[in-house]
């Protein structure tokens, strides 16, 4: 069914995330008939960057036109636009926002739920949450908090305390948009709905796992955010560790939030604290010249690491994680490499690729995503020679289905429905910071790399004798 009636309050409504993802996402949910029957969206920002209702509507229209996945349609837009209003809020003066929320609630009627989305810099989370508590907006409200949640264990604990002083955990939705991607969800389906994969999904059959998220973009004008965050906090400790949780978890007792998050927490519990000797940090040449970046910046724009999950299923199987800006290609890939059979009785044509990168199951989770089983097959002809082959399922080809929801769309909908399955939980987040702590104590040097490359060569040594699945394989 549809979510209960809602007033969505968007903090950071004039910011980058609201423009790229949240406003287009809410519009698309409305077009798809997935928003509540009655709802209003109230944009907010500090008084210094306040907008009028009209300006906010124009801003939203511009965002949807530029970043929306489909064209604006007159009737749908008019209906959506009529739900938008704006109310400025500073921690000491929330009055304009309160007035806007009251008006929105009257328009909806009854006592709608509130959803407060904190699309603000991490350094502002605590003060906005404090304000929500003091001014009463937290009543009937759920809260969505963006990532990264904290910058280390101590700050994550402190932030959890601040949040829990106002919202109990059942109303907290820490968002990680990778968990809203169709293919990440589909890892659960692949593993637990089929007898084919799960029996071999363990240390007896898998030699190593790669979770690889290279990006071609640089920091795109986000110097303020990126300088204090870096790739490890921006991508690894958030998105890639969460994906690892899904890849590595035991079967949940049932498909609901508590079981899923319990199983993910157990994976994080089993993760060994990171060994700085197994972490490579890099920075692309030219980063220090980007506007707003410290000319001596030691922030990493690339990270590769080896993670171990020390439990019954995975002991001895390395998980290699990599992400970086300004790399050769954009991809989002999980690759599970299977062990070689005990005997090699076939001549393998080294040139066509045989070798360790066949015998791999690949989940490409960049929307719309695909799954590919790569194996060796006989090449046509009189000789018994093997070459690489693949069986591939592409979401884009699955007919008769409408396009799935994007990560943010799916998660905004789940938050309105109150389903926490795909959101992170306080204990899990704190454990991930704890696991990362040795890296912060003794961070390895930041190595330079050329834009458009695949990062510092040390990242190749990290995975030896294995090799990165990307970029050689399509
Ligand atoms: C964001 C990071 O969370 O994810 C960005 O802050 C990164 O640095 C982005 O580029 C990648 O997400 P997407 O939507 O391209 O999969």
Coordinates of C-alpha atoms and ligand atoms in Angstrom, one line a residue:
X1 CA 0.0 0.0 0.0
X2 CA 0.9 3.6 -0.1
X3 CA 2.6 5.4 2.8
X4 CA 0.6 7.2 5.4
X5 CA -0.1 10.9 4.8
X6 CA 3.1 12.8 5.1
X7 CA 4.8 16.2 5.4
X8 CA 8.4 15.7 4.2
X9 CA 10.8 18.4 5.5
X10 CA 13.9 18.6 3.4
X11 CA 16.9 20.2 5.2
X12 CA 19.5 21.3 2.7
X13 CA 16.9 21.9 0.1
X14 CA 19.1 24.2 -1.9
X15 CA 22.1 21.9 -1.8
X16 CA 23.7 19.5 -4.3
X17 CA 22.0 16.3 -3.1
X18 CA 18.5 17.8 -3.1
X19 CA 19.0 19.0 -6.6
X20 CA 20.6 15.9 -8.0
X21 CA 18.7 13.2 -6.2
X22 CA 16.1 14.1 -3.7
X23 CA 13.8 16.5 -5.6
X24 CA 13.9 14.5 -8.8
X25 CA 13.4 11.3 -6.7
X26 CA 10.4 12.6 -5.0
X27 CA 8.9 13.8 -8.3
X28 CA 9.4 10.4 -9.8
X29 CA 7.8 8.7 -6.8
X30 CA 4.8 11.1 -7.3
X31 CA 4.6 10.3 -11.0
X32 CA 4.8 6.6 -10.3
X33 CA 1.9 6.9 -7.9
X34 CA 4.0 5.8 -4.9
X35 CA 3.7 9.0 -2.8
X36 CA 1.1 9.1 0.0
X37 CA -2.4 10.1 -1.1
X38 CA -1.9 13.4 0.7
X39 CA 1.5 14.9 1.3
X40 CA 3.4 18.2 1.3
X41 CA 7.1 18.8 0.8
X42 CA 8.6 21.7 2.8
X43 CA 12.1 22.8 1.7
X44 CA 14.4 24.3 4.3
X45 CA 17.8 25.9 4.6
X46 CA 19.4 28.5 6.9
X47 CA 17.9 32.0 6.7
X48 CA 21.0 33.2 4.8
X49 CA 20.0 31.1 1.8
X50 CA 16.3 31.2 2.2
X51 CA 14.0 31.0 -0.8
X52 CA 10.4 32.0 -1.3
X53 CA 7.9 29.3 -2.1
X54 CA 8.0 30.5 -5.7
X55 CA 11.8 30.3 -5.9
X56 CA 11.8 26.9 -4.3
X57 CA 9.3 25.6 -6.9
X58 CA 11.5 27.1 -9.7
X59 CA 14.5 25.5 -8.1
X60 CA 12.8 22.1 -8.0
X61 CA 11.6 22.4 -11.5
X62 CA 15.1 23.1 -12.7
X63 CA 16.4 20.2 -10.7
X64 CA 13.9 17.8 -12.1
X65 CA 14.5 19.0 -15.6
X66 CA 18.2 18.6 -15.3
X67 CA 18.5 15.4 -13.3
X68 CA 15.1 13.7 -13.5
X69 CA 15.1 10.4 -15.2
X70 CA 12.0 11.3 -17.3
X71 CA 10.5 14.4 -18.9
X72 CA 8.4 16.8 -16.9
X73 CA 4.8 16.4 -17.8
X74 CA 2.5 19.3 -17.4
X75 CA -0.2 17.8 -15.3
X76 CA 2.1 15.7 -13.1
X77 CA 4.3 18.7 -12.6
X78 CA 1.5 21.0 -11.6
X79 CA 0.3 18.5 -9.1
X80 CA 3.7 18.0 -7.6
X81 CA 4.6 21.7 -7.6
X82 CA 1.5 22.5 -5.6
X83 CA 2.9 20.4 -2.7
X84 CA 6.1 22.4 -2.4
X85 CA 6.7 25.3 0.0
X86 CA 9.7 26.7 1.8
X87 CA 10.6 27.6 5.4
X88 CA 13.9 28.8 6.6
X89 CA 15.4 27.5 9.8
X90 CA 18.5 28.3 11.9
X91 CA 19.2 26.4 15.1
X92 CA 18.2 29.5 17.1
X93 CA 15.3 30.5 14.9
X94 CA 13.1 27.7 13.5
X95 CA 10.0 29.9 13.3
X96 CA 9.7 30.3 9.5
X97 CA 10.0 26.6 9.1
X98 CA 7.5 25.8 11.9
X99 CA 5.0 28.1 10.2
X100 CA 5.5 26.4 6.9
X101 CA 5.1 23.0 8.4
X102 CA 1.9 24.0 10.2
X103 CA 0.5 25.3 6.9
X104 CA 1.5 22.1 5.1
X105 CA -0.1 20.0 7.8
X106 CA -3.3 21.9 7.6
X107 CA -3.3 21.4 3.8
X108 CA -2.8 17.7 4.3
X109 CA -5.4 17.5 7.1
X110 CA -5.4 15.3 10.2
X111 CA -2.1 14.5 11.9
X112 CA 0.3 13.5 9.1
X113 CA 3.6 11.9 9.8
X114 CA 6.7 14.0 9.4
X115 CA 9.8 12.8 7.6
X116 CA 12.8 15.1 8.2
X117 CA 15.5 14.5 5.7
X118 CA 18.9 15.9 6.8
X119 CA 20.6 16.5 3.4
X120 CA 23.1 18.8 5.2
X121 CA 26.9 18.6 5.7
X122 CA 27.8 16.0 8.4
X123 CA 29.1 18.8 10.6
X124 CA 25.5 20.2 10.8
X125 CA 23.7 16.9 11.8
X126 CA 23.9 17.4 15.5
X127 CA 22.7 21.0 15.5
X128 CA 19.7 20.3 13.2
X129 CA 18.7 17.3 15.3
X130 CA 19.0 19.3 18.5
X131 CA 16.7 21.9 16.9
X132 CA 14.2 19.3 15.9
X133 CA 13.9 18.2 19.5
X134 CA 13.6 21.6 21.0
X135 CA 11.1 23.1 18.6
X136 CA 8.8 20.0 18.6
X137 CA 9.2 19.0 15.0
X138 CA 10.5 15.7 16.1
X139 CA 7.0 14.7 17.3
X140 CA 5.4 12.2 14.9
X141 CA 8.6 12.3 12.9
X142 CA 11.1 10.0 11.4
X143 CA 14.5 11.3 10.5
X144 CA 16.7 10.4 7.5
X145 CA 20.4 11.1 8.2
X146 CA 22.9 11.2 5.4
X147 CA 26.3 9.7 5.3
X148 CA 29.0 9.6 6.5
X149 CA 27.6 9.0 9.9
X150 CA 30.5 10.3 12.1
X151 CA 34.1 10.4 11.1
X152 CA 35.5 7.9 13.5
X153 CA 34.3 5.7 16.4
X154 CA 34.2 8.5 19.0
X155 CA 32.3 10.9 16.8
X156 CA 29.8 8.2 15.6
X157 CA 29.1 7.3 19.2
X158 CA 28.6 10.9 20.1
X159 CA 26.3 11.4 17.1
X160 CA 24.3 8.4 18.0
X161 CA 23.8 9.7 21.5
X162 CA 22.7 13.1 20.1
X163 CA 20.2 11.4 17.7
X164 CA 18.9 9.0 20.4
X165 CA 18.3 11.9 22.8
X166 CA 15.6 13.0 20.3
X167 CA 14.6 9.9 18.2
X168 CA 14.6 6.3 19.3
X169 CA 16.3 4.0 16.9
X170 CA 13.0 2.8 15.3
X171 CA 12.6 6.4 13.9
X172 CA 16.2 6.8 12.6
X173 CA 16.9 6.1 9.0
X174 CA 20.6 6.3 8.3
X175 CA 20.7 6.4 4.5
X176 CA 23.2 4.7 2.3
X177 CA 21.9 5.0 -1.3
X178 CA 23.9 2.0 -2.5
X179 CA 21.6 -0.2 -0.5
X180 CA 18.7 1.1 -2.5
X181 CA 20.1 -0.1 -5.8
X182 CA 18.2 -2.9 -7.4
X183 CA 21.2 -5.2 -7.9
X184 CA 22.3 -4.9 -4.3
X185 CA 18.8 -6.1 -3.2
X186 CA 19.1 -8.7 -5.9
X187 CA 22.2 -10.2 -4.2
X188 CA 19.7 -11.4 -1.6
X189 CA 17.5 -12.9 -4.2
X190 CA 20.4 -14.5 -6.1
X191 CA 21.7 -16.1 -2.9
X192 CA 18.6 -17.0 -1.0
X193 CA 16.0 -17.7 -3.6
X194 CA 18.1 -20.2 -5.7
X195 CA 19.6 -23.5 -4.9
X196 CA 22.2 -22.9 -7.5
X197 CA 24.4 -20.3 -5.9
X198 CA 24.2 -20.5 -2.1
X199 CA 25.8 -23.9 -1.7
X200 CA 29.0 -22.6 -3.3
X201 CA 28.9 -19.2 -1.6
X202 CA 31.7 -19.9 0.9
X203 CA 35.3 -20.5 1.6
X204 CA 35.2 -24.0 0.2
X205 CA 34.6 -22.7 -3.3
X206 CA 35.4 -19.0 -3.4
X207 CA 39.0 -17.9 -3.6
X208 CA 38.5 -14.2 -3.1
X209 CA 35.9 -11.4 -3.5
X210 CA 36.3 -8.0 -5.1
X211 CA 34.0 -5.0 -4.5
X212 CA 35.2 -2.4 -7.0
X213 CA 33.7 1.0 -7.5
X214 CA 36.0 3.1 -9.7
X215 CA 34.6 6.5 -10.8
X216 CA 35.6 8.8 -13.6
X217 CA 34.4 12.0 -12.0
X218 CA 36.7 14.1 -9.8
X219 CA 35.3 16.0 -6.8
X220 CA 33.0 18.1 -8.9
X221 CA 33.2 21.3 -6.9
X222 CA 32.6 19.5 -3.7
X223 CA 36.0 20.5 -2.1
X224 CA 34.5 21.6 1.2
X225 CA 32.8 18.2 1.7
X226 CA 35.6 16.1 0.2
X227 CA 38.6 17.6 1.9
X228 CA 37.2 16.7 5.3
X229 CA 35.9 13.3 4.2
X230 CA 38.1 11.6 1.6
X231 CA 37.4 8.4 -0.3
X232 CA 37.8 6.0 2.6
X233 CA 35.0 7.8 4.6
X234 CA 33.0 8.8 1.6
X235 CA 32.8 5.5 -0.1
X236 CA 34.5 2.6 1.7
X237 CA 33.3 2.8 5.3
X238 CA 29.8 3.6 4.0
X239 CA 28.8 2.1 0.6
X240 CA 31.4 -0.6 0.0
X241 CA 31.3 -2.0 3.6
X242 CA 27.5 -2.1 3.4
X243 CA 27.6 -4.0 0.1
X244 CA 30.1 -6.4 1.7
X245 CA 27.6 -7.0 4.5
X246 CA 25.0 -8.2 1.9
X247 CA 27.5 -10.3 0.0
X248 CA 28.9 -12.0 3.2
X249 CA 25.8 -12.3 5.5
X250 CA 24.3 -15.6 6.6
X251 CA 20.7 -16.3 5.6
X252 CA 18.5 -14.0 7.6
X253 CA 15.7 -15.7 9.6
X254 CA 13.2 -13.8 7.6
X255 CA 13.2 -10.9 5.2
X256 CA 12.6 -8.1 7.5
X257 CA 14.6 -5.3 9.0
X258 CA 15.6 -6.8 12.3
X259 CA 16.8 -10.1 10.9
X260 CA 18.6 -8.5 8.0
X261 CA 20.3 -6.0 10.1
X262 CA 21.3 -8.6 12.7
X263 CA 23.0 -10.7 10.0
X264 CA 24.8 -7.7 8.6
X265 CA 25.9 -6.7 12.1
X266 CA 27.4 -10.2 12.6
X267 CA 29.4 -9.8 9.4
X268 CA 30.8 -6.5 10.7
X269 CA 31.5 -8.1 14.1
X270 CA 33.5 -10.8 12.3
X271 CA 35.5 -8.3 10.3
X272 CA 39.1 -8.1 11.4
X273 CA 40.3 -4.6 12.4
X274 CA 42.0 -3.2 9.3
X275 CA 45.7 -3.6 8.9
X276 CA 47.2 -0.4 7.6
X277 CA 49.7 -2.5 5.7
X278 CA 46.8 -3.8 3.6
X279 CA 45.5 -0.4 2.7
X280 CA 46.6 1.7 -0.2
X281 CA 45.6 5.4 -0.3
X282 CA 46.0 7.5 -3.4
X283 CA 45.4 11.1 -4.7
X284 CA 45.0 12.0 -8.3
X285 CA 47.5 14.5 -9.8
X286 CA 45.8 17.8 -10.0
X287 CA 43.6 17.3 -6.9
X288 CA 45.5 19.9 -4.9
X289 CA 44.9 22.5 -7.6
X290 CA 41.1 22.0 -7.5
X291 CA 39.3 25.2 -6.2
X292 CA 38.9 25.0 -2.4
X293 CA 41.5 22.2 -1.9
X294 CA 44.4 22.8 0.4
X295 CA 47.6 22.9 -1.8
X296 CA 49.2 20.5 0.7
X297 CA 46.1 18.3 1.1
X298 CA 46.7 14.8 2.4
X299 CA 43.1 13.7 1.7
X300 CA 42.9 10.5 -0.3
X301 CA 40.8 10.3 -3.5
X302 CA 41.5 6.6 -3.9
X303 CA 41.5 3.7 -1.5
X304 CA 42.1 0.0 -2.0
X305 CA 42.2 -2.5 0.9
X306 CA 42.1 -6.0 1.9
X307 CA 39.4 -7.0 4.4
X308 CA 39.0 -10.3 6.2
X309 CA 35.8 -11.7 7.6
X310 CA 36.8 -14.1 10.2
X311 CA 33.9 -16.4 10.5
X312 CA 33.0 -20.0 9.6
X313 CA 31.9 -19.1 6.1
X314 CA 34.7 -16.8 5.1
X315 CA 37.9 -17.5 7.1
X316 CA 40.9 -17.2 4.7
X317 CA 39.0 -15.6 1.8
X318 CA 40.2 -12.0 1.2
X319 CA 37.7 -9.3 0.3
X320 CA 39.4 -6.7 -1.9
X321 CA 37.7 -3.3 -2.0
X322 CA 38.6 -0.4 -4.2
X323 CA 37.2 3.0 -5.1
X324 CA 38.5 6.3 -6.4
X325 CA 37.9 9.5 -8.3
X326 CA 39.3 10.3 -11.7
X327 CA 39.9 6.7 -12.6
X328 CA 39.8 5.0 -16.0
X329 CA 36.1 4.0 -16.0
X330 CA 33.0 4.1 -14.0
X331 CA 31.9 0.7 -12.7
X332 CA 30.2 -0.8 -9.7
X333 CA 31.1 -4.4 -9.4
X334 CA 31.1 -7.3 -7.1
X335 CA 33.2 -10.2 -8.4
X336 CA 33.3 -13.6 -6.7
X337 CA 36.2 -15.6 -8.0
X338 CA 35.9 -19.4 -7.6
X339 CA 38.7 -21.7 -6.8
X340 CA 40.3 -23.6 -9.7
X341 CA 39.3 -27.2 -10.2
X342 CA 41.9 -29.6 -8.7
X343 CA 43.4 -30.6 -12.1
X344 CA 44.0 -28.6 -15.3
X345 CA 43.4 -31.1 -18.0
X346 CA 42.6 -28.7 -20.8
X347 CA 44.9 -26.5 -22.8
X348 CA 43.7 -23.0 -22.0
X349 CA 44.5 -20.2 -24.5
X350 CA 46.2 -17.7 -22.3
X351 CA 45.6 -15.0 -24.8
X352 CA 41.8 -15.3 -24.9
X353 CA 41.8 -15.0 -21.2
X354 CA 41.2 -18.4 -19.5
X355 CA 42.9 -17.9 -16.2
X356 CA 41.5 -16.8 -13.0
X357 CA 39.0 -14.3 -14.4
X358 CA 36.8 -16.9 -15.9
X359 CA 35.3 -18.9 -13.2
X360 CA 33.8 -15.8 -11.7
X361 CA 30.4 -14.6 -10.8
X362 CA 30.0 -10.8 -11.4
X363 CA 27.3 -8.6 -10.1
X364 CA 27.4 -5.2 -11.7
X365 CA 25.2 -3.1 -9.4
X366 CA 25.4 0.2 -11.2
X367 CA 21.7 0.8 -12.1
X368 CA 20.1 -0.8 -14.0
X369 CA 22.7 -3.5 -13.4
X370 CA 23.4 -7.0 -14.5
X371 CA 24.7 -10.4 -13.3
X372 CA 27.1 -12.5 -15.3
X373 CA 28.5 -15.9 -14.7
X374 CA 31.9 -16.1 -16.5
X375 CA 33.3 -19.5 -17.2
X376 CA 35.4 -21.5 -19.6
X377 CA 33.9 -23.2 -22.6
X378 CA 35.2 -25.1 -25.6
X379 CA 36.0 -22.9 -28.6
X380 CA 34.4 -24.2 -31.8
X381 CA 36.8 -26.2 -33.9
X382 CA 38.6 -29.5 -34.1
X383 CA 40.9 -28.9 -31.2
X384 CA 39.9 -29.1 -27.5
X385 CA 40.7 -25.5 -26.6
X386 CA 39.0 -23.4 -24.0
X387 CA 38.1 -19.8 -24.2
X388 CA 36.1 -17.4 -22.0
X389 CA 32.3 -17.5 -22.1
X390 CA 29.5 -15.8 -20.1
X391 CA 25.9 -16.1 -19.2
X392 CA 24.5 -12.7 -18.5
X393 CA 21.2 -11.4 -17.1
X394 CA 20.6 -7.7 -17.8
X395 CA 18.0 -5.8 -15.9
X396 CA 17.7 -3.5 -18.9
X397 CA 16.6 -6.4 -21.1
X398 CA 14.1 -7.9 -18.7
X399 CA 10.9 -7.1 -20.7
X400 CA 7.5 -6.1 -19.6
X401 CA 8.9 -4.4 -16.5
X402 CA 9.0 -0.8 -15.9
X403 CA 12.3 0.8 -14.8
X404 CA 13.1 0.1 -11.2
X405 CA 13.5 2.8 -8.7
X406 CA 16.8 4.5 -8.2
X407 CA 18.6 4.1 -4.9
X408 CA 17.3 7.3 -3.4
X409 CA 13.8 6.8 -4.7
X410 CA 13.5 3.4 -3.2
X411 CA 14.9 4.5 0.1
X412 CA 12.7 7.6 0.4
X413 CA 9.7 5.4 -0.2
X414 CA 10.9 2.8 2.4
X415 CA 11.4 5.5 5.0
X416 CA 7.9 6.8 4.4
X417 CA 6.7 3.2 4.8
X418 CA 8.7 2.8 8.0
X419 CA 10.7 -0.1 6.6
X420 CA 14.3 0.0 8.0
X421 CA 15.6 -3.1 6.2
X422 CA 17.9 -1.1 3.8
X423 CA 19.0 1.5 6.4
X424 CA 22.0 1.2 8.6
X425 CA 21.7 0.7 12.4
X426 CA 23.7 2.3 15.2
X427 CA 25.5 -0.8 16.3
X428 CA 26.6 -1.7 12.7
X429 CA 27.9 1.7 12.0
X430 CA 29.8 2.0 15.2
X431 CA 31.4 -1.4 14.6
X432 CA 32.6 -0.3 11.1
X433 CA 34.3 2.7 12.6
X434 CA 35.9 0.5 15.2
X435 CA 37.2 -1.8 12.5
X436 CA 38.7 1.2 10.7
X437 CA 40.4 2.7 13.8
X438 CA 43.9 1.2 13.1
X439 CA 43.9 3.0 9.8
X440 CA 43.3 6.4 11.4
X441 CA 46.0 5.7 14.0
X442 CA 48.6 4.9 11.4
X443 CA 47.4 6.1 8.0
X444 CA 49.6 4.9 5.1
X445 CA 51.1 7.6 2.8
X446 CA 49.0 9.0 0.1
X447 CA 50.4 8.0 -3.3
X448 CA 50.0 10.1 -6.4
X449 CA 48.3 8.6 -9.5
X450 CA 47.5 10.0 -12.9
X451 CA 43.9 10.9 -13.7
X452 CA 42.3 8.3 -16.0
X453 CA 44.6 5.6 -14.6
X454 CA 43.7 2.8 -12.2
X455 CA 45.3 4.3 -9.2
X456 CA 48.7 3.7 -7.6
X457 CA 50.5 0.5 -8.7
X458 CA 50.6 -0.5 -5.0
X459 CA 46.9 -1.4 -5.4
X460 CA 47.9 -4.1 -7.8
X461 CA 50.5 -5.5 -5.4
X462 CA 47.8 -5.5 -2.7
X463 CA 45.8 -8.2 -4.5
X464 CA 48.7 -10.3 -5.8
X465 CA 48.8 -13.1 -6.7
X466 CA 45.3 -12.3 -7.8
X467 CA 44.5 -9.5 -10.2
X468 CA 41.8 -6.9 -10.2
X469 CA 38.9 -8.0 -12.3
X470 CA 38.6 -4.5 -13.8
X471 CA 39.5 -3.1 -16.2
X472 CA 40.4 -6.0 -18.4
X473 CA 37.1 -7.7 -18.4
X474 CA 33.9 -6.1 -19.8
Ligands
LIG1 C1 28.1 9.4 -2.9 C2 29.4 10.0 -2.7 O1 27.6 9.0 -1.7 O2 28.1 8.4 -3.9 C3 30.0 10.4 -4.1 O3 29.4 11.0 -1.8 C4 29.9 9.3 -5.1 O4 31.4 10.9 -3.9 C5 28.5 8.8 -5.2 O5 30.3 9.9 -6.4 C6 28.4 7.6 -6.1 O6 27.1 7.3 -6.2 P1 26.3 6.9 -7.6 O7 24.9 7.4 -7.4 O8 27.1 7.4 -8.7 O9 26.3 5.4 -7.6

